[in-house]
Amino acid sequence: MRVLFVAIVALLVGATAGYIVASFGGVSAPTEASFPAPDPAPQFVKPPRAGQSYGCDPIADANVVDERFKRKAIVWTNQSPSKVAIQVAPDSKRVLLMRATDVSVGVAQPEEFTITSNTASYLTAEEHLTLGIAAIIFDVKTMKMVWSFNGQGMLGIKGESVLFQCR
């Protein structure tokens, strides 16, 4: 239920940002960026279990930011977000996430996501923050993961999603 709520909020943020950009005369047609995202060989796919760790490489990143001072919404898309490491906690109730950029500056505490569903197809988890929510959806059949954040940014509300390939 919570994952559905996160997905709806993400869609609303994206739709609102698209409407704002279009209403200011910015874009007449949607812009599309695509990146290769092949699935791994089936023999390398191992569904997550307690204590299991993965390294995840970013495939694509998209940000939507409401800049209050400029009165416009901005969208960024690229392939260069940080690599991440995730681990299913030994109690199977949490997913721990560390970014390479955080580790490089001395941050040693992982983000903790509460697992909300763990099926034969997907593992979902969420993290409630003071001014936002972050979610993970991990496709255990393709080893792809989406991390999303929706909430308050530095200059206004923002949404961000990153697609990862894990191994």
mmCIF file with all atom_site columns, C-alpha atoms in Angstrom:
data_model
loop_
_atom_site.group_PDB
_atom_site.id
_atom_site.type_symbol
_atom_site.label_atom_id
_atom_site.label_alt_id
_atom_site.label_comp_id
_atom_site.label_asym_id
_atom_site.label_entity_id
_atom_site.label_seq_id
_atom_site.pdbx_PDB_ins_code
_atom_site.Cartn_x
_atom_site.Cartn_y
_atom_site.Cartn_z
_atom_site.occupancy
_atom_site.B_iso_or_equiv
_atom_site.pdbx_formal_charge
_atom_site.auth_seq_id
_atom_site.auth_comp_id
_atom_site.auth_asym_id
_atom_site.auth_atom_id
_atom_site.pdbx_PDB_model_num
ATOM 1   C CA . MET A 1 1   ? 0.000  0.000   0.000   1.00 0.00 ? 1   MET A CA 1
ATOM 2   C CA . ARG A 1 2   ? 2.796  2.405   0.906   1.00 0.00 ? 2   ARG A CA 1
ATOM 3   C CA . VAL A 1 3   ? 4.700  1.598   -2.287  1.00 0.00 ? 3   VAL A CA 1
ATOM 4   C CA . LEU A 1 4   ? 1.544  2.395   -4.262  1.00 0.00 ? 4   LEU A CA 1
ATOM 5   C CA . PHE A 1 5   ? 1.326  5.718   -2.409  1.00 0.00 ? 5   PHE A CA 1
ATOM 6   C CA . VAL A 1 6   ? 4.982  6.481   -3.267  1.00 0.00 ? 6   VAL A CA 1
ATOM 7   C CA . ALA A 1 7   ? 4.360  5.612   -6.926  1.00 0.00 ? 7   ALA A CA 1
ATOM 8   C CA . ILE A 1 8   ? 1.294  7.874   -7.061  1.00 0.00 ? 8   ILE A CA 1
ATOM 9   C CA . VAL A 1 9   ? 3.199  10.746  -5.426  1.00 0.00 ? 9   VAL A CA 1
ATOM 10  C CA . ALA A 1 10  ? 6.057  10.285  -7.928  1.00 0.00 ? 10  ALA A CA 1
ATOM 11  C CA . LEU A 1 11  ? 3.612  10.385  -10.835 1.00 0.00 ? 11  LEU A CA 1
ATOM 12  C CA . LEU A 1 12  ? 1.935  13.497  -9.458  1.00 0.00 ? 12  LEU A CA 1
ATOM 13  C CA . VAL A 1 13  ? 5.288  15.253  -8.988  1.00 0.00 ? 13  VAL A CA 1
ATOM 14  C CA . GLY A 1 14  ? 6.327  14.330  -12.533 1.00 0.00 ? 14  GLY A CA 1
ATOM 15  C CA . ALA A 1 15  ? 2.997  15.404  -14.016 1.00 0.00 ? 15  ALA A CA 1
ATOM 16  C CA . THR A 1 16  ? 3.032  18.675  -12.085 1.00 0.00 ? 16  THR A CA 1
ATOM 17  C CA . ALA A 1 17  ? 6.598  19.408  -13.168 1.00 0.00 ? 17  ALA A CA 1
ATOM 18  C CA . GLY A 1 18  ? 5.693  18.649  -16.787 1.00 0.00 ? 18  GLY A CA 1
ATOM 19  C CA . TYR A 1 19  ? 2.688  20.946  -16.604 1.00 0.00 ? 19  TYR A CA 1
ATOM 20  C CA . ILE A 1 20  ? 4.732  23.755  -15.048 1.00 0.00 ? 20  ILE A CA 1
ATOM 21  C CA . VAL A 1 21  ? 7.502  23.485  -17.653 1.00 0.00 ? 21  VAL A CA 1
ATOM 22  C CA . ALA A 1 22  ? 4.977  23.368  -20.510 1.00 0.00 ? 22  ALA A CA 1
ATOM 23  C CA . SER A 1 23  ? 2.948  26.290  -19.138 1.00 0.00 ? 23  SER A CA 1
ATOM 24  C CA . PHE A 1 24  ? 6.035  28.513  -19.070 1.00 0.00 ? 24  PHE A CA 1
ATOM 25  C CA . GLY A 1 25  ? 6.565  27.845  -22.769 1.00 0.00 ? 25  GLY A CA 1
ATOM 26  C CA . GLY A 1 26  ? 9.535  25.548  -22.179 1.00 0.00 ? 26  GLY A CA 1
ATOM 27  C CA . VAL A 1 27  ? 8.664  22.259  -23.827 1.00 0.00 ? 27  VAL A CA 1
ATOM 28  C CA . SER A 1 28  ? 6.144  21.461  -26.520 1.00 0.00 ? 28  SER A CA 1
ATOM 29  C CA . ALA A 1 29  ? 6.909  17.729  -26.660 1.00 0.00 ? 29  ALA A CA 1
ATOM 30  C CA . PRO A 1 30  ? 8.378  15.371  -24.072 1.00 0.00 ? 30  PRO A CA 1
ATOM 31  C CA . THR A 1 31  ? 12.097 14.751  -24.189 1.00 0.00 ? 31  THR A CA 1
ATOM 32  C CA . GLU A 1 32  ? 13.239 11.153  -24.057 1.00 0.00 ? 32  GLU A CA 1
ATOM 33  C CA . ALA A 1 33  ? 16.632 9.843   -23.009 1.00 0.00 ? 33  ALA A CA 1
ATOM 34  C CA . SER A 1 34  ? 17.406 6.141   -23.225 1.00 0.00 ? 34  SER A CA 1
ATOM 35  C CA . PHE A 1 35  ? 20.300 4.059   -21.930 1.00 0.00 ? 35  PHE A CA 1
ATOM 36  C CA . PRO A 1 36  ? 21.140 0.373   -22.483 1.00 0.00 ? 36  PRO A CA 1
ATOM 37  C CA . ALA A 1 37  ? 19.753 -1.822  -19.680 1.00 0.00 ? 37  ALA A CA 1
ATOM 38  C CA . PRO A 1 38  ? 20.255 -5.516  -20.524 1.00 0.00 ? 38  PRO A CA 1
ATOM 39  C CA . ASP A 1 39  ? 19.244 -8.136  -17.973 1.00 0.00 ? 39  ASP A CA 1
ATOM 40  C CA . PRO A 1 40  ? 22.024 -10.295 -16.488 1.00 0.00 ? 40  PRO A CA 1
ATOM 41  C CA . ALA A 1 41  ? 22.469 -13.925 -17.511 1.00 0.00 ? 41  ALA A CA 1
ATOM 42  C CA . PRO A 1 42  ? 19.965 -16.067 -15.548 1.00 0.00 ? 42  PRO A CA 1
ATOM 43  C CA . GLN A 1 43  ? 22.714 -18.139 -13.884 1.00 0.00 ? 43  GLN A CA 1
ATOM 44  C CA . PHE A 1 44  ? 23.923 -14.969 -12.100 1.00 0.00 ? 44  PHE A CA 1
ATOM 45  C CA . VAL A 1 45  ? 20.513 -14.065 -10.649 1.00 0.00 ? 45  VAL A CA 1
ATOM 46  C CA . LYS A 1 46  ? 20.226 -14.923 -6.970  1.00 0.00 ? 46  LYS A CA 1
ATOM 47  C CA . PRO A 1 47  ? 17.112 -13.686 -5.132  1.00 0.00 ? 47  PRO A CA 1
ATOM 48  C CA . PRO A 1 48  ? 17.899 -11.704 -1.980  1.00 0.00 ? 48  PRO A CA 1
ATOM 49  C CA . ARG A 1 49  ? 18.025 -13.494 1.344   1.00 0.00 ? 49  ARG A CA 1
ATOM 50  C CA . ALA A 1 50  ? 18.961 -12.466 4.873   1.00 0.00 ? 50  ALA A CA 1
ATOM 51  C CA . GLY A 1 51  ? 22.516 -11.141 5.036   1.00 0.00 ? 51  GLY A CA 1
ATOM 52  C CA . GLN A 1 52  ? 22.919 -11.033 1.230   1.00 0.00 ? 52  GLN A CA 1
ATOM 53  C CA . SER A 1 53  ? 24.867 -8.041  -0.170  1.00 0.00 ? 53  SER A CA 1
ATOM 54  C CA . TYR A 1 54  ? 24.879 -6.542  -3.659  1.00 0.00 ? 54  TYR A CA 1
ATOM 55  C CA . GLY A 1 55  ? 26.842 -3.931  -5.566  1.00 0.00 ? 55  GLY A CA 1
ATOM 56  C CA . CYS A 1 56  ? 24.660 -1.817  -7.850  1.00 0.00 ? 56  CYS A CA 1
ATOM 57  C CA . ASP A 1 57  ? 25.741 0.274   -10.838 1.00 0.00 ? 57  ASP A CA 1
ATOM 58  C CA . PRO A 1 58  ? 23.558 3.176   -11.968 1.00 0.00 ? 58  PRO A CA 1
ATOM 59  C CA . ILE A 1 59  ? 21.914 2.839   -15.378 1.00 0.00 ? 59  ILE A CA 1
ATOM 60  C CA . ALA A 1 60  ? 19.972 6.114   -15.409 1.00 0.00 ? 60  ALA A CA 1
ATOM 61  C CA . ASP A 1 61  ? 19.055 8.969   -13.072 1.00 0.00 ? 61  ASP A CA 1
ATOM 62  C CA . ALA A 1 62  ? 16.254 11.539  -13.350 1.00 0.00 ? 62  ALA A CA 1
ATOM 63  C CA . ASN A 1 63  ? 15.557 14.553  -11.135 1.00 0.00 ? 63  ASN A CA 1
ATOM 64  C CA . VAL A 1 64  ? 12.650 16.980  -11.114 1.00 0.00 ? 64  VAL A CA 1
ATOM 65  C CA . VAL A 1 65  ? 13.187 20.098  -9.023  1.00 0.00 ? 65  VAL A CA 1
ATOM 66  C CA . ASP A 1 66  ? 10.841 22.999  -8.316  1.00 0.00 ? 66  ASP A CA 1
ATOM 67  C CA . GLU A 1 67  ? 13.047 26.112  -8.130  1.00 0.00 ? 67  GLU A CA 1
ATOM 68  C CA . ARG A 1 68  ? 10.971 28.583  -6.150  1.00 0.00 ? 68  ARG A CA 1
ATOM 69  C CA . PHE A 1 69  ? 13.225 31.583  -6.758  1.00 0.00 ? 69  PHE A CA 1
ATOM 70  C CA . LYS A 1 70  ? 13.290 31.127  -10.549 1.00 0.00 ? 70  LYS A CA 1
ATOM 71  C CA . ARG A 1 71  ? 9.646  30.002  -10.618 1.00 0.00 ? 71  ARG A CA 1
ATOM 72  C CA . LYS A 1 72  ? 10.263 27.035  -12.847 1.00 0.00 ? 72  LYS A CA 1
ATOM 73  C CA . ALA A 1 73  ? 10.670 23.294  -12.699 1.00 0.00 ? 73  ALA A CA 1
ATOM 74  C CA . ILE A 1 74  ? 13.886 21.736  -13.923 1.00 0.00 ? 74  ILE A CA 1
ATOM 75  C CA . VAL A 1 75  ? 14.468 18.155  -15.082 1.00 0.00 ? 75  VAL A CA 1
ATOM 76  C CA . TRP A 1 76  ? 17.919 16.520  -15.188 1.00 0.00 ? 76  TRP A CA 1
ATOM 77  C CA . THR A 1 77  ? 18.673 13.099  -16.655 1.00 0.00 ? 77  THR A CA 1
ATOM 78  C CA . ASN A 1 78  ? 22.032 11.327  -16.770 1.00 0.00 ? 78  ASN A CA 1
ATOM 79  C CA . GLN A 1 79  ? 23.959 8.109   -16.146 1.00 0.00 ? 79  GLN A CA 1
ATOM 80  C CA . SER A 1 80  ? 26.367 9.353   -13.481 1.00 0.00 ? 80  SER A CA 1
ATOM 81  C CA . PRO A 1 81  ? 24.785 8.967   -10.038 1.00 0.00 ? 81  PRO A CA 1
ATOM 82  C CA . SER A 1 82  ? 26.776 7.198   -7.353  1.00 0.00 ? 82  SER A CA 1
ATOM 83  C CA . LYS A 1 83  ? 27.217 3.446   -7.240  1.00 0.00 ? 83  LYS A CA 1
ATOM 84  C CA . VAL A 1 84  ? 25.550 1.860   -4.224  1.00 0.00 ? 84  VAL A CA 1
ATOM 85  C CA . ALA A 1 85  ? 25.910 -1.206  -2.062  1.00 0.00 ? 85  ALA A CA 1
ATOM 86  C CA . ILE A 1 86  ? 22.847 -2.769  -0.483  1.00 0.00 ? 86  ILE A CA 1
ATOM 87  C CA . GLN A 1 87  ? 22.432 -5.521  2.072   1.00 0.00 ? 87  GLN A CA 1
ATOM 88  C CA . VAL A 1 88  ? 19.371 -7.359  3.291   1.00 0.00 ? 88  VAL A CA 1
ATOM 89  C CA . ALA A 1 89  ? 19.765 -7.205  7.074   1.00 0.00 ? 89  ALA A CA 1
ATOM 90  C CA . PRO A 1 90  ? 20.244 -10.513 8.916   1.00 0.00 ? 90  PRO A CA 1
ATOM 91  C CA . ASP A 1 91  ? 16.764 -10.075 10.453  1.00 0.00 ? 91  ASP A CA 1
ATOM 92  C CA . SER A 1 92  ? 15.192 -9.804  6.935   1.00 0.00 ? 92  SER A CA 1
ATOM 93  C CA . LYS A 1 93  ? 13.253 -6.720  8.070   1.00 0.00 ? 93  LYS A CA 1
ATOM 94  C CA . ARG A 1 94  ? 15.509 -3.994  6.646   1.00 0.00 ? 94  ARG A CA 1
ATOM 95  C CA . VAL A 1 95  ? 17.589 -3.116  3.598   1.00 0.00 ? 95  VAL A CA 1
ATOM 96  C CA . LEU A 1 96  ? 20.781 -1.157  4.283   1.00 0.00 ? 96  LEU A CA 1
ATOM 97  C CA . LEU A 1 97  ? 22.036 1.169   1.522   1.00 0.00 ? 97  LEU A CA 1
ATOM 98  C CA . MET A 1 98  ? 25.426 2.918   1.204   1.00 0.00 ? 98  MET A CA 1
ATOM 99  C CA . ARG A 1 99  ? 26.459 5.253   -1.632  1.00 0.00 ? 99  ARG A CA 1
ATOM 100 C CA . ALA A 1 100 ? 30.049 5.284   -2.895  1.00 0.00 ? 100 ALA A CA 1
ATOM 101 C CA . THR A 1 101 ? 30.060 9.103   -2.682  1.00 0.00 ? 101 THR A CA 1
ATOM 102 C CA . ASP A 1 102 ? 29.068 8.964   1.014   1.00 0.00 ? 102 ASP A CA 1
ATOM 103 C CA . VAL A 1 103 ? 31.790 6.450   1.851   1.00 0.00 ? 103 VAL A CA 1
ATOM 104 C CA . SER A 1 104 ? 34.389 8.568   -0.002  1.00 0.00 ? 104 SER A CA 1
ATOM 105 C CA . VAL A 1 105 ? 33.754 11.492  2.383   1.00 0.00 ? 105 VAL A CA 1
ATOM 106 C CA . GLY A 1 106 ? 33.739 9.387   5.553   1.00 0.00 ? 106 GLY A CA 1
ATOM 107 C CA . VAL A 1 107 ? 30.050 8.606   6.087   1.00 0.00 ? 107 VAL A CA 1
ATOM 108 C CA . ALA A 1 108 ? 29.959 5.163   7.681   1.00 0.00 ? 108 ALA A CA 1
ATOM 109 C CA . GLN A 1 109 ? 26.278 4.854   8.625   1.00 0.00 ? 109 GLN A CA 1
ATOM 110 C CA . PRO A 1 110 ? 24.006 3.238   5.991   1.00 0.00 ? 110 PRO A CA 1
ATOM 111 C CA . GLU A 1 111 ? 20.486 4.387   5.228   1.00 0.00 ? 111 GLU A CA 1
ATOM 112 C CA . GLU A 1 112 ? 17.940 1.936   6.636   1.00 0.00 ? 112 GLU A CA 1
ATOM 113 C CA . PHE A 1 113 ? 14.843 1.013   4.650   1.00 0.00 ? 113 PHE A CA 1
ATOM 114 C CA . THR A 1 114 ? 12.053 -1.062  6.213   1.00 0.00 ? 114 THR A CA 1
ATOM 115 C CA . ILE A 1 115 ? 11.105 -4.026  4.019   1.00 0.00 ? 115 ILE A CA 1
ATOM 116 C CA . THR A 1 116 ? 7.397  -3.771  3.178   1.00 0.00 ? 116 THR A CA 1
ATOM 117 C CA . SER A 1 117 ? 7.168  -6.763  0.805   1.00 0.00 ? 117 SER A CA 1
ATOM 118 C CA . ASN A 1 118 ? 9.459  -9.638  -0.152  1.00 0.00 ? 118 ASN A CA 1
ATOM 119 C CA . THR A 1 119 ? 7.998  -11.955 -2.811  1.00 0.00 ? 119 THR A CA 1
ATOM 120 C CA . ALA A 1 120 ? 9.397  -14.280 -5.464  1.00 0.00 ? 120 ALA A CA 1
ATOM 121 C CA . SER A 1 121 ? 9.338  -11.321 -7.898  1.00 0.00 ? 121 SER A CA 1
ATOM 122 C CA . TYR A 1 122 ? 10.029 -8.139  -5.921  1.00 0.00 ? 122 TYR A CA 1
ATOM 123 C CA . LEU A 1 123 ? 11.489 -6.824  -2.701  1.00 0.00 ? 123 LEU A CA 1
ATOM 124 C CA . THR A 1 124 ? 10.158 -3.406  -1.699  1.00 0.00 ? 124 THR A CA 1
ATOM 125 C CA . ALA A 1 125 ? 11.342 -1.185  1.129   1.00 0.00 ? 125 ALA A CA 1
ATOM 126 C CA . GLU A 1 126 ? 10.815 2.389   2.302   1.00 0.00 ? 126 GLU A CA 1
ATOM 127 C CA . GLU A 1 127 ? 12.442 5.017   4.475   1.00 0.00 ? 127 GLU A CA 1
ATOM 128 C CA . HIS A 1 128 ? 10.379 7.784   6.069   1.00 0.00 ? 128 HIS A CA 1
ATOM 129 C CA . LEU A 1 129 ? 12.310 11.036  6.375   1.00 0.00 ? 129 LEU A CA 1
ATOM 130 C CA . THR A 1 130 ? 11.401 14.318  8.032   1.00 0.00 ? 130 THR A CA 1
ATOM 131 C CA . LEU A 1 131 ? 10.420 16.034  4.771   1.00 0.00 ? 131 LEU A CA 1
ATOM 132 C CA . GLY A 1 132 ? 10.094 13.160  2.341   1.00 0.00 ? 132 GLY A CA 1
ATOM 133 C CA . ILE A 1 133 ? 10.023 9.487   1.616   1.00 0.00 ? 133 ILE A CA 1
ATOM 134 C CA . ALA A 1 134 ? 12.518 7.205   -0.112  1.00 0.00 ? 134 ALA A CA 1
ATOM 135 C CA . ALA A 1 135 ? 11.637 3.840   -1.607  1.00 0.00 ? 135 ALA A CA 1
ATOM 136 C CA . ILE A 1 136 ? 13.418 0.837   -3.093  1.00 0.00 ? 136 ILE A CA 1
ATOM 137 C CA . ILE A 1 137 ? 11.864 -1.601  -5.535  1.00 0.00 ? 137 ILE A CA 1
ATOM 138 C CA . PHE A 1 138 ? 14.170 -4.541  -6.308  1.00 0.00 ? 138 PHE A CA 1
ATOM 139 C CA . ASP A 1 139 ? 13.216 -6.870  -9.185  1.00 0.00 ? 139 ASP A CA 1
ATOM 140 C CA . VAL A 1 140 ? 14.674 -10.208 -8.062  1.00 0.00 ? 140 VAL A CA 1
ATOM 141 C CA . LYS A 1 141 ? 14.302 -11.785 -11.514 1.00 0.00 ? 141 LYS A CA 1
ATOM 142 C CA . THR A 1 142 ? 16.398 -9.156  -13.361 1.00 0.00 ? 142 THR A CA 1
ATOM 143 C CA . MET A 1 143 ? 18.481 -7.839  -10.437 1.00 0.00 ? 143 MET A CA 1
ATOM 144 C CA . LYS A 1 144 ? 17.405 -4.292  -11.319 1.00 0.00 ? 144 LYS A CA 1
ATOM 145 C CA . MET A 1 145 ? 16.565 -1.845  -8.550  1.00 0.00 ? 145 MET A CA 1
ATOM 146 C CA . VAL A 1 146 ? 14.878 1.552   -8.493  1.00 0.00 ? 146 VAL A CA 1
ATOM 147 C CA . TRP A 1 147 ? 15.624 3.947   -5.653  1.00 0.00 ? 147 TRP A CA 1
ATOM 148 C CA . SER A 1 148 ? 13.300 6.972   -5.479  1.00 0.00 ? 148 SER A CA 1
ATOM 149 C CA . PHE A 1 149 ? 13.050 10.029  -3.270  1.00 0.00 ? 149 PHE A CA 1
ATOM 150 C CA . ASN A 1 150 ? 10.150 12.461  -3.146  1.00 0.00 ? 150 ASN A CA 1
ATOM 151 C CA . GLY A 1 151 ? 10.073 15.388  -0.783  1.00 0.00 ? 151 GLY A CA 1
ATOM 152 C CA . GLN A 1 152 ? 11.582 18.727  0.090   1.00 0.00 ? 152 GLN A CA 1
ATOM 153 C CA . GLY A 1 153 ? 14.751 19.759  -1.719  1.00 0.00 ? 153 GLY A CA 1
ATOM 154 C CA . MET A 1 154 ? 16.985 22.780  -1.110  1.00 0.00 ? 154 MET A CA 1
ATOM 155 C CA . LEU A 1 155 ? 14.969 25.181  -3.293  1.00 0.00 ? 155 LEU A CA 1
ATOM 156 C CA . GLY A 1 156 ? 11.546 23.510  -3.288  1.00 0.00 ? 156 GLY A CA 1
ATOM 157 C CA . ILE A 1 157 ? 9.895  20.156  -3.668  1.00 0.00 ? 157 ILE A CA 1
ATOM 158 C CA . LYS A 1 158 ? 11.793 17.539  -5.676  1.00 0.00 ? 158 LYS A CA 1
ATOM 159 C CA . GLY A 1 159 ? 11.609 14.022  -6.982  1.00 0.00 ? 159 GLY A CA 1
ATOM 160 C CA . GLU A 1 160 ? 14.483 11.755  -7.976  1.00 0.00 ? 160 GLU A CA 1
ATOM 161 C CA . SER A 1 161 ? 14.666 8.191   -9.255  1.00 0.00 ? 161 SER A CA 1
ATOM 162 C CA . VAL A 1 162 ? 17.714 6.080   -10.129 1.00 0.00 ? 162 VAL A CA 1
ATOM 163 C CA . LEU A 1 163 ? 17.633 2.756   -11.976 1.00 0.00 ? 163 LEU A CA 1
ATOM 164 C CA . PHE A 1 164 ? 20.432 0.357   -10.925 1.00 0.00 ? 164 PHE A CA 1
ATOM 165 C CA . GLN A 1 165 ? 21.743 -2.977  -12.178 1.00 0.00 ? 165 GLN A CA 1
ATOM 166 C CA . CYS A 1 166 ? 22.827 -5.066  -9.195  1.00 0.00 ? 166 CYS A CA 1
ATOM 167 C CA . ARG A 1 167 ? 25.126 -8.062  -8.959  1.00 0.00 ? 167 ARG A CA 1
#
